[in-house]
Short mmCIF file of N, CA and C and ligand atoms in Angstrom, two decimals:
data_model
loop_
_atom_site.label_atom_id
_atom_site.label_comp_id
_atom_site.label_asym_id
_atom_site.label_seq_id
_atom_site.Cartn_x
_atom_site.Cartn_y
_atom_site.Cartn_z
N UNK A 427 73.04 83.98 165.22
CA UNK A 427 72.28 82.90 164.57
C UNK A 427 72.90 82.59 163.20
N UNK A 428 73.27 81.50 163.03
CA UNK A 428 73.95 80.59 161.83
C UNK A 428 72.68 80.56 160.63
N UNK A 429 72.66 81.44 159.51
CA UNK A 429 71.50 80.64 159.19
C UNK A 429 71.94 79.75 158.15
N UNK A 430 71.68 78.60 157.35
CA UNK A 430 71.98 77.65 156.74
C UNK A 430 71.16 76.92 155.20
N UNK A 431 71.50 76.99 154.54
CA UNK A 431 70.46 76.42 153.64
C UNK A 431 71.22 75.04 153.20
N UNK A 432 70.41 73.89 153.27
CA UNK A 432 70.92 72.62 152.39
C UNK A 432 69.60 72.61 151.07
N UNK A 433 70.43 72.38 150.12
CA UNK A 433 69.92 71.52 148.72
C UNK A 433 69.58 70.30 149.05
N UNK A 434 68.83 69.89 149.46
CA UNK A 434 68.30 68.21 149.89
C UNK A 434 67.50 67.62 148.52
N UNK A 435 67.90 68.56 147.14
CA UNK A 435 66.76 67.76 146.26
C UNK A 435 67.24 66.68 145.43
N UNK A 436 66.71 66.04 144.88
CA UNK A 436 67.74 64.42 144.27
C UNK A 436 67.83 64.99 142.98
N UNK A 437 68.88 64.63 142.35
CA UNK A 437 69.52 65.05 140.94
C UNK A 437 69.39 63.68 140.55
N UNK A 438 69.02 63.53 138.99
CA UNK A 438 69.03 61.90 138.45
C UNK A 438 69.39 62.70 136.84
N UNK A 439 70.66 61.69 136.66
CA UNK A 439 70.78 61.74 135.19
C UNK A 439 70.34 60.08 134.53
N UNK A 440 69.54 60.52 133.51
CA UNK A 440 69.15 59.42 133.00
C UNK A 440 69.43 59.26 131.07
N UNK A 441 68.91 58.38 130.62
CA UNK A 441 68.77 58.56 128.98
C UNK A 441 67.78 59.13 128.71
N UNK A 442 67.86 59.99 127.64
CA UNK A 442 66.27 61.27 127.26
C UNK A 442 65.52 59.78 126.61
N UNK A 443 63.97 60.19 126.72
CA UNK A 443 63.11 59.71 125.84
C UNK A 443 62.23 60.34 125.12
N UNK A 444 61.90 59.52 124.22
CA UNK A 444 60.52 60.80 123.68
C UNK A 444 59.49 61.43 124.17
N UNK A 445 59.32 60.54 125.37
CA UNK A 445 58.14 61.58 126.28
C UNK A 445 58.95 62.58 126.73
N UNK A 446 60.37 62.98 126.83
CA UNK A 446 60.86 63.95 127.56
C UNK A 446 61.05 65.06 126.14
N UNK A 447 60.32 64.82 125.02
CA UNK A 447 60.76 65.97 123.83
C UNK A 447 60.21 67.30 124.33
N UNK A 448 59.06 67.07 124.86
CA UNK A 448 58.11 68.34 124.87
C UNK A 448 59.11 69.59 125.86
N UNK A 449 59.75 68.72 127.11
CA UNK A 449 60.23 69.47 128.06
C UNK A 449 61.68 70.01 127.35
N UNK A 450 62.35 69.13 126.71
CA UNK A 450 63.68 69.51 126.20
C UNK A 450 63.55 70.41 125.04
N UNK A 451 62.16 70.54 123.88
CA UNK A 451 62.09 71.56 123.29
C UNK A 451 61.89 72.76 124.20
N UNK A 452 61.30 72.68 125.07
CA UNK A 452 61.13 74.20 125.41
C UNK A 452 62.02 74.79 126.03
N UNK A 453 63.01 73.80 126.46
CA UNK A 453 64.51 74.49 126.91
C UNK A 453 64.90 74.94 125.87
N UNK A 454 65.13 74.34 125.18
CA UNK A 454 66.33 74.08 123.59
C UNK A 454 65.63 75.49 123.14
N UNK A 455 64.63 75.70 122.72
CA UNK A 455 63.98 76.90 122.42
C UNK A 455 64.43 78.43 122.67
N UNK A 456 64.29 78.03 124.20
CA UNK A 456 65.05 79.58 124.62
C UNK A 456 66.66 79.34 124.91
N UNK A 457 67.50 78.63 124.24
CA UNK A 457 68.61 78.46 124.87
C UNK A 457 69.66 78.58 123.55
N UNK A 458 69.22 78.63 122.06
CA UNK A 458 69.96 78.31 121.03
C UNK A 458 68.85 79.39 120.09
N UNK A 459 69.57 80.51 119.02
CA UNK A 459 69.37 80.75 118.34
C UNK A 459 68.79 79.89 116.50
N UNK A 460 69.21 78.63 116.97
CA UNK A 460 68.96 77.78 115.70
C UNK A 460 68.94 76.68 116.34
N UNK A 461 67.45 76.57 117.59
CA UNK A 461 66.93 75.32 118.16
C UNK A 461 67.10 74.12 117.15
N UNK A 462 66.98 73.01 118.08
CA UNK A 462 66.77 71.65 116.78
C UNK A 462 65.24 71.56 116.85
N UNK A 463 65.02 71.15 116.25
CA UNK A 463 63.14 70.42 115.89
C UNK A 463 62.99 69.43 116.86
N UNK A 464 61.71 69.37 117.08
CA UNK A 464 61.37 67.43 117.45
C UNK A 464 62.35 66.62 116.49
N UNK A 465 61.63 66.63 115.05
CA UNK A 465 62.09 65.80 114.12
C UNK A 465 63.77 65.57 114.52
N UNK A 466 64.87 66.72 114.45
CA UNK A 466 65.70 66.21 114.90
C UNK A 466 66.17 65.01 115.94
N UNK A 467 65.24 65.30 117.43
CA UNK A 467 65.96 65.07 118.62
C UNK A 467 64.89 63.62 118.09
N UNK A 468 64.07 63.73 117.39
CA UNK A 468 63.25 62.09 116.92
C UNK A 468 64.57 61.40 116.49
N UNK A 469 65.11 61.68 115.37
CA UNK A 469 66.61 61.22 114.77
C UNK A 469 67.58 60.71 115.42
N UNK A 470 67.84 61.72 116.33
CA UNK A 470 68.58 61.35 117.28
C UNK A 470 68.37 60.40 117.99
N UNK A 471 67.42 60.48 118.57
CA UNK A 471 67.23 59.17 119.75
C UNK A 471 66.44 57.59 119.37
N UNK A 472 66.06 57.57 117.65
CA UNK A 472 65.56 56.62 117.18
C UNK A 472 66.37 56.08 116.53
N UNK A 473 67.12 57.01 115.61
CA UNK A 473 67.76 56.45 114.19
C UNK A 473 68.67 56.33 114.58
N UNK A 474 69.86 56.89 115.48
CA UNK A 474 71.17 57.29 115.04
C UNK A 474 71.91 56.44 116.09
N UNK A 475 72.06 55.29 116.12
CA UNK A 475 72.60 54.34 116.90
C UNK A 475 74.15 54.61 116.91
N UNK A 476 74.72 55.66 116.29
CA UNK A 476 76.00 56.37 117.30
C UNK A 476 75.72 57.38 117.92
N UNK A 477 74.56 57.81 118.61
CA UNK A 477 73.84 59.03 119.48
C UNK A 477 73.53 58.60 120.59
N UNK A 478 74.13 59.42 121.94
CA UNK A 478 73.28 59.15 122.99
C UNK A 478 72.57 60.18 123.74
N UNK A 479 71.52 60.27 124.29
CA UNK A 479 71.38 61.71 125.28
C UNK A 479 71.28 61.15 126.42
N UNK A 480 71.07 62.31 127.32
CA UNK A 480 70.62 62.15 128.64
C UNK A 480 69.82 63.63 129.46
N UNK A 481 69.22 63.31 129.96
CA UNK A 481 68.64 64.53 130.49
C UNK A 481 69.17 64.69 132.65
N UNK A 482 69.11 65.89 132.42
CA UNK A 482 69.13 66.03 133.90
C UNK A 482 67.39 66.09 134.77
N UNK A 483 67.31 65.70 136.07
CA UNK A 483 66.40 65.84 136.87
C UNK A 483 67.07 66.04 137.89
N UNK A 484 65.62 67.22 138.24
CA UNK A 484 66.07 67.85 139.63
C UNK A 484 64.79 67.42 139.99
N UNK A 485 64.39 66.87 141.43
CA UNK A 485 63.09 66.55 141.64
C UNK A 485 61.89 66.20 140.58
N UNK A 486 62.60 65.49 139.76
CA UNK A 486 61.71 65.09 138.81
C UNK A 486 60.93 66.47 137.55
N UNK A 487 62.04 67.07 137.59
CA UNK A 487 61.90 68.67 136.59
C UNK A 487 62.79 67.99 135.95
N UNK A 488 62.77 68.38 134.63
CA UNK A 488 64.15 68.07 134.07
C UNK A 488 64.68 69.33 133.53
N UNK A 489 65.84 69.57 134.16
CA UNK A 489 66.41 71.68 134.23
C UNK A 489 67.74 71.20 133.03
N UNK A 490 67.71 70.49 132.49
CA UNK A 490 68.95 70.27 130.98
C UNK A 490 69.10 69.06 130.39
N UNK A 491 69.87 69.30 129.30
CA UNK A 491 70.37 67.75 128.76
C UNK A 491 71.76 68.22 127.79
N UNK A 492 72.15 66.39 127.84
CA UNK A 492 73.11 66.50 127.38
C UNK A 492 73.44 65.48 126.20
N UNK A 493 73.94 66.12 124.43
CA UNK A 493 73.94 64.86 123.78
C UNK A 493 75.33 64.60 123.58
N UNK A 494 75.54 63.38 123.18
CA UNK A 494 76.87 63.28 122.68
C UNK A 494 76.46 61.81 121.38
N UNK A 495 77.41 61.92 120.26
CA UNK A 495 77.82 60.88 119.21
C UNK A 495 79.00 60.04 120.03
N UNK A 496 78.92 59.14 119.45
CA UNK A 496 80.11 58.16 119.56
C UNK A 496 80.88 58.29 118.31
N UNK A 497 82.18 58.68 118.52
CA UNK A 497 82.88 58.10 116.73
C UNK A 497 84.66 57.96 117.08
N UNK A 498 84.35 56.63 116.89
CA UNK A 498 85.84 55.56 117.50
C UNK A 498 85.86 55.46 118.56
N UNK A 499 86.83 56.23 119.42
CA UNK A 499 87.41 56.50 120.42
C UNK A 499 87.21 57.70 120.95
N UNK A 500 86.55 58.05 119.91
CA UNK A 500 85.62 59.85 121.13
C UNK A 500 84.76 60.00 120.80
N UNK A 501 84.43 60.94 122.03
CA UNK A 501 82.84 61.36 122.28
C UNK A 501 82.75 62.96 121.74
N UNK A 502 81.74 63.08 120.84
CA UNK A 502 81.81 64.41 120.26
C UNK A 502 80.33 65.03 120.91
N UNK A 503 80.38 66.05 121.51
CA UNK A 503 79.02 66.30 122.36
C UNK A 503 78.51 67.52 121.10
N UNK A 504 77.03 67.06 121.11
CA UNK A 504 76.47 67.97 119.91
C UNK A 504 75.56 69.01 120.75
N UNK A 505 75.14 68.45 121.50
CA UNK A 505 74.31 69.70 122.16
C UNK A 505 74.26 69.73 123.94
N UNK A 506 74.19 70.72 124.91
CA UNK A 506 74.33 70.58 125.68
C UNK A 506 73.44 72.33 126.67
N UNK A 507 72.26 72.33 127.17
CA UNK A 507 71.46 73.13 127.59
C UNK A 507 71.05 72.93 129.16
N UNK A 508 71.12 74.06 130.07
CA UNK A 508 70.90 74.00 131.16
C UNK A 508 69.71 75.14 131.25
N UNK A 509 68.25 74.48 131.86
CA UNK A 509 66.89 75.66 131.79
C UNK A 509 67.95 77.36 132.51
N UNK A 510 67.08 78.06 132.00
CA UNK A 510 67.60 79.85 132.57
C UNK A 510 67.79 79.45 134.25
N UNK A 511 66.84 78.94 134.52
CA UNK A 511 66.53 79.66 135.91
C UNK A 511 67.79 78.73 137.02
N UNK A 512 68.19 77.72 136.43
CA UNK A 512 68.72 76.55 136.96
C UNK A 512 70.28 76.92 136.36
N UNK A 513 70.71 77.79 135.66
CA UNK A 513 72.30 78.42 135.25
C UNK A 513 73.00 78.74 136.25
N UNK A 514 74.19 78.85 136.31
CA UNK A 514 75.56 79.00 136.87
C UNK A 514 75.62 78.65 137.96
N UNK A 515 74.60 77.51 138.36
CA UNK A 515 74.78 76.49 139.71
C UNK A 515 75.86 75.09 139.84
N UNK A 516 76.20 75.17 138.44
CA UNK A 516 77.12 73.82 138.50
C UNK A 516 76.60 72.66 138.11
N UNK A 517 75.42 72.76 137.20
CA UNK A 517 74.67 71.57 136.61
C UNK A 517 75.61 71.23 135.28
N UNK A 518 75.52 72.11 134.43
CA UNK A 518 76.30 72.09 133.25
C UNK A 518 77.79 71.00 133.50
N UNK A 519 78.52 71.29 134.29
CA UNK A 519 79.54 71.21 134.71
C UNK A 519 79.08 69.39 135.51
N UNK A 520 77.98 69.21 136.18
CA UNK A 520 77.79 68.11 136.41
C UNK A 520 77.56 67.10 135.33
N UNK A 521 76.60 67.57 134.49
CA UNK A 521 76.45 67.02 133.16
C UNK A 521 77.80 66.67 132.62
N UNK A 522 78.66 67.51 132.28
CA UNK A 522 80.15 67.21 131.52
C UNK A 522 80.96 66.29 132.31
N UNK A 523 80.93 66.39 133.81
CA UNK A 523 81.70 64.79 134.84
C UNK A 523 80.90 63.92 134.64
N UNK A 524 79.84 63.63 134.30
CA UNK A 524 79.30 62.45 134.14
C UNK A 524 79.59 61.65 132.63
N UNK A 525 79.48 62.65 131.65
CA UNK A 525 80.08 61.74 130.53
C UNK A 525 81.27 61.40 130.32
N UNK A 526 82.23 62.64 130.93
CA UNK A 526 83.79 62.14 131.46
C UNK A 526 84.02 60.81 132.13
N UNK A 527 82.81 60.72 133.03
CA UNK A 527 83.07 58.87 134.00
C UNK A 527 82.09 58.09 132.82
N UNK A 528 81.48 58.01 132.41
CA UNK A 528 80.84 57.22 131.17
C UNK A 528 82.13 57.18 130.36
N UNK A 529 82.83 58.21 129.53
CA UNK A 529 83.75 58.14 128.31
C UNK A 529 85.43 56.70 129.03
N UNK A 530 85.19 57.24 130.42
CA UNK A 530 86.79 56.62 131.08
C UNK A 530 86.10 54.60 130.67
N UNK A 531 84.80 54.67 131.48
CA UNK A 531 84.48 53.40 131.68
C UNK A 531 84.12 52.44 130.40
N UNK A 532 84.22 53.78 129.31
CA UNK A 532 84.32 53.00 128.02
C UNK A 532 85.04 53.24 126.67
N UNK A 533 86.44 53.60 127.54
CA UNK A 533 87.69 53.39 126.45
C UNK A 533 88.04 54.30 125.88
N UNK A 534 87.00 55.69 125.98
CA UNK A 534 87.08 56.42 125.20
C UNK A 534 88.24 57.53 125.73
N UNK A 535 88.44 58.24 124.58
CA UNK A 535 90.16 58.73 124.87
C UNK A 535 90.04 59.99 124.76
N UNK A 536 89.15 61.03 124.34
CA UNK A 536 89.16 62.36 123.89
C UNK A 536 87.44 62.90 124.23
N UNK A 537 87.28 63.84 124.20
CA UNK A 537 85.79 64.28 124.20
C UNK A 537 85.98 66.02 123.24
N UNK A 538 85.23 65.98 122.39
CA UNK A 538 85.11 67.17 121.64
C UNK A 538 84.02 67.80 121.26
N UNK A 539 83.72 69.24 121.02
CA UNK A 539 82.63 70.02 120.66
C UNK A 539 82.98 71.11 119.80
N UNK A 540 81.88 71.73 119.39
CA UNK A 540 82.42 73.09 118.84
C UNK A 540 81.47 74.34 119.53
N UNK A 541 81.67 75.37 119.71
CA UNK A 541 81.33 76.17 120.33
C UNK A 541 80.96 77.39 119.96
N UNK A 542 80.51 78.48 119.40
CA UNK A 542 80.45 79.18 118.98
C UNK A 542 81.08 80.33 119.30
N UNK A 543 81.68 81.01 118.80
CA UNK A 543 82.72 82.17 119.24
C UNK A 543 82.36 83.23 120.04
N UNK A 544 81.38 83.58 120.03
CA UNK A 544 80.12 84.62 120.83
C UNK A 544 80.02 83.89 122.18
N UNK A 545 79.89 82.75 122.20
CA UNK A 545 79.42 82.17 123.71
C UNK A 545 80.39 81.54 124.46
N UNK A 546 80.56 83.16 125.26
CA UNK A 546 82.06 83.12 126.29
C UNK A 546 81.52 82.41 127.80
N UNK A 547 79.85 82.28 127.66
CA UNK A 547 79.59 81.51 128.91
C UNK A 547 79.99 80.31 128.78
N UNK A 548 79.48 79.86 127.93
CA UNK A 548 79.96 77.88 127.02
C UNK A 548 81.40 77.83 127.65
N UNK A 549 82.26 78.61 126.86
CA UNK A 549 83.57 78.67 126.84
C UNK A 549 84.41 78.20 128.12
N UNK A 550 83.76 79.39 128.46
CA UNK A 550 84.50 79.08 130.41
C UNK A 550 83.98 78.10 130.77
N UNK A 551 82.99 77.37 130.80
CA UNK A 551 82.74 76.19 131.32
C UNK A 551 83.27 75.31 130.90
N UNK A 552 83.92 75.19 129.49
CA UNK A 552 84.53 74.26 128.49
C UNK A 552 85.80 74.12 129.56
N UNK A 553 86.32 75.54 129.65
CA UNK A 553 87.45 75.92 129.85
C UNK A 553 87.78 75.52 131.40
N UNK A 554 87.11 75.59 131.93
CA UNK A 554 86.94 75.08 133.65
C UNK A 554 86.99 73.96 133.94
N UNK A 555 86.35 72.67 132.74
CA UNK A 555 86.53 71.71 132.74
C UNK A 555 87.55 70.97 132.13
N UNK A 556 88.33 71.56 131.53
CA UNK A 556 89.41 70.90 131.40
C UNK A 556 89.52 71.13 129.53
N UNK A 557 88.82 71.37 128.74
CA UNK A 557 88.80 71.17 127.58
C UNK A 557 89.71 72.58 126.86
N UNK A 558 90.44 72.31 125.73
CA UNK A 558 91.50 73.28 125.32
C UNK A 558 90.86 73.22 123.78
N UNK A 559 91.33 74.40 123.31
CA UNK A 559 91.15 75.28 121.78
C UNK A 559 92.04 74.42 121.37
N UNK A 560 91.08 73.70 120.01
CA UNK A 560 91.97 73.50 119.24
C UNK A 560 92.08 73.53 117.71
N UNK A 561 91.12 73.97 117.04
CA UNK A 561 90.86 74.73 115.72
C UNK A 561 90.12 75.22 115.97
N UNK A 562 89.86 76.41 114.56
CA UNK A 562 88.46 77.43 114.77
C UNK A 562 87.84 76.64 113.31
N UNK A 563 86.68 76.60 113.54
CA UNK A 563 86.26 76.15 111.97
C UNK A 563 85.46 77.96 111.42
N UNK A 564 86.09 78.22 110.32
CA UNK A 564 85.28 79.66 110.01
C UNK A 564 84.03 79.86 109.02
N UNK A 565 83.26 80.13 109.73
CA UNK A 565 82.04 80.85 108.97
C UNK A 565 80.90 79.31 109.22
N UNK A 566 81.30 78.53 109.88
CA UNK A 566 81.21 77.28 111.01
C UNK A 566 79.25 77.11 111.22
N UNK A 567 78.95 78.43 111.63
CA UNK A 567 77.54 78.77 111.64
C UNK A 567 77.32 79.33 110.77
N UNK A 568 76.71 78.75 109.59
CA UNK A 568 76.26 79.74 108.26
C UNK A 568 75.40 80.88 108.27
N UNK A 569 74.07 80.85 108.75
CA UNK A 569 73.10 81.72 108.74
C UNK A 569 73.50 82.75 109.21
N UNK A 570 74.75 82.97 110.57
CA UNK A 570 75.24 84.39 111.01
C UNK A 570 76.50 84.56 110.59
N UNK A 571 77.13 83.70 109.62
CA UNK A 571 78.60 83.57 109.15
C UNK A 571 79.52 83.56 110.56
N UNK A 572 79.47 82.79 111.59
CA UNK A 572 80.08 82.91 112.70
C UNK A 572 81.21 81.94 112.87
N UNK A 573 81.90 82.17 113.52
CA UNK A 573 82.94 80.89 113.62
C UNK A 573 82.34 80.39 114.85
N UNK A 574 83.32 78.76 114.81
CA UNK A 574 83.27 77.27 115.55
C UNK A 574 84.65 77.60 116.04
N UNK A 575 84.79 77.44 117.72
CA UNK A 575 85.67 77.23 118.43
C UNK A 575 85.85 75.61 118.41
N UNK A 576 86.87 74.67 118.26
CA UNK A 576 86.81 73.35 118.35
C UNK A 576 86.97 73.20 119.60
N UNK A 577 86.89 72.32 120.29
CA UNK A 577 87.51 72.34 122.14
C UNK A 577 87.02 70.85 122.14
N UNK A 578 89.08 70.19 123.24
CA UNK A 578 88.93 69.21 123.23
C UNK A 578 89.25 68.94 124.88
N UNK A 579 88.89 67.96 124.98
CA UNK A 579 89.59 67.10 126.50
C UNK A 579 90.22 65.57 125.93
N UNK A 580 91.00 65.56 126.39
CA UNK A 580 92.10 64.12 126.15
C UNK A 580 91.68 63.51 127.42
N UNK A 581 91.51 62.54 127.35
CA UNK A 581 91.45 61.53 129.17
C UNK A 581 92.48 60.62 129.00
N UNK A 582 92.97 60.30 130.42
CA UNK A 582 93.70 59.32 130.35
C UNK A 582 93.79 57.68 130.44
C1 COA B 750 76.48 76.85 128.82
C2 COA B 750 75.54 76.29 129.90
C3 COA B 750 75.18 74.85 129.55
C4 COA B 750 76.32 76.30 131.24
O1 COA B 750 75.57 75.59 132.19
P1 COA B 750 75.54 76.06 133.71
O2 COA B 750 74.86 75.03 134.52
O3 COA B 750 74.99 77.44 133.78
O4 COA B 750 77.11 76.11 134.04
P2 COA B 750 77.78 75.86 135.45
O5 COA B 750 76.98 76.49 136.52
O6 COA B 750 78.11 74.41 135.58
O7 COA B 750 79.11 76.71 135.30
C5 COA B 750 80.33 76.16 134.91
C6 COA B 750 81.26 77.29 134.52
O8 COA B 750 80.76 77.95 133.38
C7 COA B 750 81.07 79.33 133.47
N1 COA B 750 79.84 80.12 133.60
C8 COA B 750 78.60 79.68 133.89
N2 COA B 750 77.73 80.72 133.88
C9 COA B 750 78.45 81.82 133.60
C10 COA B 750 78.13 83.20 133.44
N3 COA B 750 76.86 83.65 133.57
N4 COA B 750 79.13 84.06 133.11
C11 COA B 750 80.39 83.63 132.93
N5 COA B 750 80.77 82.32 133.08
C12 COA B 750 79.81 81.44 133.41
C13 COA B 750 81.93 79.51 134.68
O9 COA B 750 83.29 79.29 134.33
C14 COA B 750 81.43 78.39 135.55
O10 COA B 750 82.35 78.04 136.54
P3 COA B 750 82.34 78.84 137.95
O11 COA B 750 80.95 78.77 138.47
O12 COA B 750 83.33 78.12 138.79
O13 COA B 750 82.75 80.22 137.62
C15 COA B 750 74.29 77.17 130.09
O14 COA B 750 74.69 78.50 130.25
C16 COA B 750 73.32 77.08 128.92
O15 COA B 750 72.45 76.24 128.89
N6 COA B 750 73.49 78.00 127.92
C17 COA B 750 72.63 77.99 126.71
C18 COA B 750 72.95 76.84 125.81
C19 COA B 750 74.40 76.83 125.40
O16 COA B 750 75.01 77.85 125.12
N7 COA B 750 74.98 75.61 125.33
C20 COA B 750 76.37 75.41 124.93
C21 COA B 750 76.44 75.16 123.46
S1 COA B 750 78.12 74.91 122.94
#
């Protein structure tokens, strides 16, 4: 007997809104030692007309999100969280091809982040997707004096 499992559930990436703060704080919460606030992700998605987000849905859950700035010709991603329970399935990694086909369809030439030196999970995913070391910024995270891995992707 074959046994078989299909994923039949619909994935939707969309733009975050403010009704989606409540759900994205409580990711962001357990996912970052120096969460952002409401007030931030308010900033973000009201004020900062070089900011975009997007959140993931899985059956209408939303299990991550993803932000990125615009500045010129690249996309600099500021934050990027996948819920615990929903990790090392390949969401993260879906999230990052989707702004890759967003960045191609709009000119954009590079995509960059910084990473924290401790988070070798980040890393490899950076690293899987195509993105390469390319400065360290030091002491980058103040409160733990930690360094910033820079990591970039060039598109063509
Ligand atoms: C980093 C994060 C977004 C990755 O999302 P994810 O959906 O779990 O990642 P994916 O399943 O798409 O995995 C992509 C790659 O990341 C790496 N990875 C993911 N989970 C890993 C783990 N537990 N251990 C080692 N590498 C891991 C692997 O290289 C993986 O590729 P593979 O499955 O072919 O080995 C997620 O772990 C998270 O939300 N972490 C907390 C927030 C955070 O650190 N954000 C990044 C800030 S820079």
């Amino acid at each position: 007997m074959i046994n078989v499992n299909y994923d039949i559930s619909k994935i939707i990436i969309r733009s975050m809104e403010l009704d989606d703060l409540e759900e994205v704080l409580n990711i962001e919460k357990k996912s970052f030692s120096n969460p952002w606030t409401y007030n931030i992700f308010y900033y973000e998605l009201i004020q900062n007309r070089y900011a975009k987000y997007f959140v993931l849905e899985k059956n209408k859950e939303i299990i991550g999100y993803l932000g990125l700035w615009l500045r010129g010709r690249s996309f600099h991603i500021t934050n990027i969280a996948i819920k615990e329970r929903w990790r090392n399935r390949g969401y993260g990694g879906i999230l990052l091809r989707f702004i890759e086909k967003m960045a191609t369809k709009h000119k954009v030439e590079k995509i960059s982040l910084e990473v924290r030196r401790s988070n070798l999970i980040a890393q490899n995913m950076y690293r899987k997707c195509g993105y390469k070391l390319i400065k360290i910024r030091k002491n980058y995270y103040q409160a733990e004096k930690e360094d910033a891995l820079v990591m970039e992707k060039k598109l063509n």
